[in-house]
mmCIF file of C-alpha atoms in Angstrom:
data_model
loop_
_atom_site.group_PDB
_atom_site.id
_atom_site.type_symbol
_atom_site.label_atom_id
_atom_site.label_comp_id
_atom_site.label_asym_id
_atom_site.label_seq_id
_atom_site.Cartn_x
_atom_site.Cartn_y
_atom_site.Cartn_z
ATOM 1 C CA GLY A 22 118.972 87.674 92.537
ATOM 2 C CA ASN A 23 115.973 89.384 92.393
ATOM 3 C CA VAL A 24 112.728 87.108 92.275
ATOM 4 C CA LYS A 25 110.345 88.616 89.933
ATOM 5 C CA SER A 26 106.617 87.744 91.733
ATOM 6 C CA ARG A 27 104.235 86.540 89.028
ATOM 7 C CA ASP A 28 100.245 86.757 88.598
ATOM 8 C CA PRO A 29 98.769 83.515 89.259
ATOM 9 C CA GLU A 30 96.935 81.568 86.608
ATOM 10 C CA TYR A 31 93.406 80.889 87.078
ATOM 11 C CA GLY A 32 90.941 78.542 84.802
ATOM 12 C CA VAL A 33 87.297 77.508 85.219
ATOM 13 C CA THR A 34 86.106 74.224 84.971
ATOM 14 C CA VAL A 35 82.555 73.358 84.345
ATOM 15 C CA LEU A 36 82.186 70.157 86.716
ATOM 16 C CA ASP A 37 78.290 69.839 85.725
ATOM 17 C CA ILE A 38 75.338 71.423 83.923
ATOM 18 C CA LYS A 39 71.859 69.896 84.229
ATOM 19 C CA ALA A 40 68.421 71.290 83.800
ATOM 20 C CA GLY A 41 65.543 69.614 86.709
ATOM 21 C CA ALA A 42 62.302 70.787 88.412
ATOM 22 C CA ASP A 43 63.366 69.317 91.412
ATOM 23 C CA GLY A 44 65.516 71.537 94.035
ATOM 24 C CA ASN A 45 64.808 74.269 96.363
ATOM 25 C CA PRO A 46 61.237 76.109 95.512
ATOM 26 C CA GLY A 47 63.484 78.981 97.534
ATOM 27 C CA ILE A 48 65.712 79.200 94.642
ATOM 28 C CA ARG A 49 62.766 79.085 91.851
ATOM 29 C CA ARG A 50 60.758 81.174 93.880
ATOM 30 C CA THR A 51 63.934 84.016 93.910
ATOM 31 C CA LEU A 52 64.393 83.560 90.300
ATOM 32 C CA GLY A 53 60.814 84.373 89.310
ATOM 33 C CA LEU A 54 59.695 81.014 88.384
ATOM 34 C CA THR A 55 56.750 78.875 88.370
ATOM 35 C CA SER A 56 56.376 75.997 91.083
ATOM 36 C CA ASN A 57 56.898 73.146 87.992
ATOM 37 C CA ALA A 58 59.610 75.348 86.046
ATOM 38 C CA LYS A 59 62.854 73.747 85.280
ATOM 39 C CA ILE A 60 66.131 75.457 87.381
ATOM 40 C CA LEU A 61 69.281 75.084 85.412
ATOM 41 C CA SER A 62 72.064 74.361 87.735
ATOM 42 C CA ILE A 63 75.729 74.996 86.890
ATOM 43 C CA ARG A 64 78.478 73.712 88.922
ATOM 44 C CA ARG A 65 81.951 75.048 88.339
ATOM 45 C CA ALA A 66 85.316 75.423 89.564
ATOM 46 C CA ILE A 67 87.972 78.356 90.254
ATOM 47 C CA MET A 68 91.406 76.708 89.580
ATOM 48 C CA GLN A 69 94.300 79.202 90.210
ATOM 49 C CA ASP A 70 97.990 77.737 89.506
ATOM 50 C CA GLY A 71 95.956 74.073 88.684
ATOM 51 C CA GLU A 72 94.457 73.858 92.874
ATOM 52 C CA VAL A 73 91.163 74.296 93.066
ATOM 53 C CA VAL A 74 90.525 77.305 95.408
ATOM 54 C CA CYS A 75 86.908 77.453 95.213
ATOM 55 C CA HIS A 76 83.778 75.716 93.482
ATOM 56 C CA TYR A 77 80.121 77.073 92.811
ATOM 57 C CA VAL A 78 76.677 76.389 91.572
ATOM 58 C CA SER A 79 74.730 79.143 89.584
ATOM 59 C CA TYR A 80 71.280 78.542 89.217
ATOM 60 C CA LEU A 81 69.641 80.229 86.149
ATOM 61 C CA SER A 82 66.035 79.794 84.447
ATOM 62 C CA ASN A 83 65.999 76.536 82.334
ATOM 63 C CA THR A 84 63.788 78.318 80.064
ATOM 64 C CA GLU A 85 65.518 81.308 79.419
ATOM 65 C CA PHE A 86 69.299 79.887 79.599
ATOM 66 C CA GLY A 87 68.805 75.761 78.681
ATOM 67 C CA VAL A 88 70.973 76.190 75.390
ATOM 68 C CA LEU A 89 74.115 77.281 77.592
ATOM 69 C CA SER A 90 76.648 74.382 77.054
ATOM 70 C CA ARG A 91 79.861 73.128 78.918
ATOM 71 C CA GLU A 92 81.816 74.989 75.775
ATOM 72 C CA ASP A 93 79.770 78.114 76.494
ATOM 73 C CA LEU A 94 80.788 78.242 80.086
ATOM 74 C CA GLU A 95 84.531 76.597 80.014
ATOM 75 C CA ASN A 96 87.157 79.431 80.961
ATOM 76 C CA ALA A 97 84.548 82.168 80.583
ATOM 77 C CA ALA A 98 82.899 84.601 82.537
ATOM 78 C CA LEU A 99 79.419 83.752 83.016
ATOM 79 C CA TYR A 100 78.512 87.426 82.939
ATOM 80 C CA ASP A 101 80.172 87.684 79.872
ATOM 81 C CA VAL A 102 78.333 84.457 78.561
ATOM 82 C CA LEU A 103 75.025 86.115 79.022
ATOM 83 C CA GLU A 104 75.540 89.215 77.841
ATOM 84 C CA SER A 105 77.069 88.321 74.334
ATOM 85 C CA LYS A 106 74.805 84.913 73.890
ATOM 86 C CA PHE A 107 71.137 86.379 75.568
ATOM 87 C CA GLY A 108 71.763 90.158 75.911
ATOM 88 C CA ILE A 109 71.261 90.057 79.416
ATOM 89 C CA HIS A 110 73.311 92.666 81.413
ATOM 90 C CA ILE A 111 73.969 91.894 85.492
ATOM 91 C CA LEU A 112 73.825 95.503 86.932
ATOM 92 C CA ARG A 113 74.706 94.626 90.610
ATOM 93 C CA ALA A 114 74.617 91.812 92.726
ATOM 94 C CA ALA A 115 73.793 90.816 97.176
ATOM 95 C CA GLU A 116 76.543 88.538 98.675
ATOM 96 C CA THR A 117 76.383 87.378 101.960
ATOM 97 C CA LEU A 118 79.570 85.778 103.024
ATOM 98 C CA GLN A 119 80.052 83.414 106.438
ATOM 99 C CA ALA A 120 82.531 80.936 107.140
ATOM 100 C CA ARG A 121 81.434 77.419 107.696
ATOM 101 C CA ALA A 122 82.757 73.934 108.129
ATOM 102 C CA ALA A 123 83.763 71.547 105.272
ATOM 103 C CA GLU A 124 81.025 69.581 103.674
ATOM 104 C CA THR A 125 81.536 66.237 101.511
ATOM 105 C CA ALA A 126 81.031 67.999 98.541
ATOM 106 C CA ASP A 127 83.683 70.555 99.771
ATOM 107 C CA VAL A 128 85.996 67.503 100.572
ATOM 108 C CA ALA A 129 85.727 65.849 97.308
ATOM 109 C CA ILE A 130 85.956 68.862 95.003
ATOM 110 C CA LEU A 131 88.475 71.049 96.896
ATOM 111 C CA GLY A 132 90.546 68.621 98.790
ATOM 112 C CA VAL A 133 89.932 69.978 102.393
ATOM 113 C CA ARG A 134 89.081 67.576 104.993
ATOM 114 C CA LEU A 135 85.504 67.257 106.288
ATOM 115 C CA GLY A 136 84.666 69.816 108.686
ATOM 116 C CA GLU A 137 87.854 72.507 107.917
ATOM 117 C CA PRO A 138 86.767 76.221 107.946
ATOM 118 C CA VAL A 139 85.769 77.392 104.276
ATOM 119 C CA ILE A 140 84.143 80.334 103.120
ATOM 120 C CA ALA A 141 80.456 80.294 101.825
ATOM 121 C CA ILE A 142 79.264 82.994 99.858
ATOM 122 C CA ASP A 143 75.720 83.333 98.243
ATOM 123 C CA ARG A 144 75.160 85.549 95.605
ATOM 124 C CA LEU A 145 71.438 87.161 94.002
ATOM 125 C CA ALA A 146 72.771 88.791 90.566
ATOM 126 C CA TYR A 147 70.218 91.858 89.575
ATOM 127 C CA THR A 148 69.423 92.551 85.906
ATOM 128 C CA TYR A 149 66.892 95.626 84.621
ATOM 129 C CA GLY A 150 63.945 95.933 86.166
ATOM 130 C CA ASP A 151 65.758 94.678 89.719
ATOM 131 C CA ARG A 152 64.915 91.013 88.503
ATOM 132 C CA VAL A 153 67.157 88.165 89.885
ATOM 133 C CA VAL A 154 69.358 86.291 86.777
ATOM 134 C CA GLU A 155 71.215 84.720 89.000
ATOM 135 C CA VAL A 156 71.420 82.792 92.098
ATOM 136 C CA ARG A 157 75.175 81.258 93.301
ATOM 137 C CA HIS A 158 76.194 79.438 95.926
ATOM 138 C CA THR A 159 80.478 79.340 96.492
ATOM 139 C CA VAL A 160 82.355 77.334 98.385
ATOM 140 C CA GLY A 161 86.320 78.280 99.150
ATOM 141 C CA ARG A 162 88.822 77.052 100.809
ATOM 142 C CA SER A 163 89.763 79.085 103.853
ATOM 143 C CA ASP A 164 93.718 78.594 103.253
ATOM 144 C CA LYS A 165 93.479 79.571 99.537
ATOM 145 C CA PHE A 166 90.786 82.054 98.789
ATOM 146 C CA ARG A 167 90.814 85.631 98.517
ATOM 147 C CA TYR A 168 87.931 87.984 98.317
ATOM 148 C CA GLN A 169 88.431 91.384 96.894
ATOM 149 C CA ILE A 170 85.343 93.841 96.295
ATOM 150 C CA GLN A 171 85.093 97.474 94.991
ATOM 151 C CA LEU A 172 82.384 99.318 96.101
ATOM 152 C CA SER A 173 81.555 102.836 94.047
#
């Protein structure tokens, strides 16, 4: 008989949402925030067929997006939520992709061994006026993670 290939099932799980004034001053600068402004960090995991293939943290302005809830973000695309809830359109993103060794957080979330190769992607997402809305750090399993990009 012939075996039908099927598309994998994807899901997004919110691991953590928090606002804080701590964190990287570089992220605050990149987002155009003052030195004491709170940053909203959203940690999520992407599942494929019930297995975590990558996790990421998105950093946003807490003043602008602090009302976001777990319910808003569970199994939803962040940019769709930003558009529908805030009228913010992401026009472009710039990304840097590199291989690195798995760190403690990666081990816990991805189920890989410490030091095992993972894929790390840093993203800046821009809206009108070339304003950065999101700074995102993604880490994916090198054996399961698939990255697709379309340039036009």
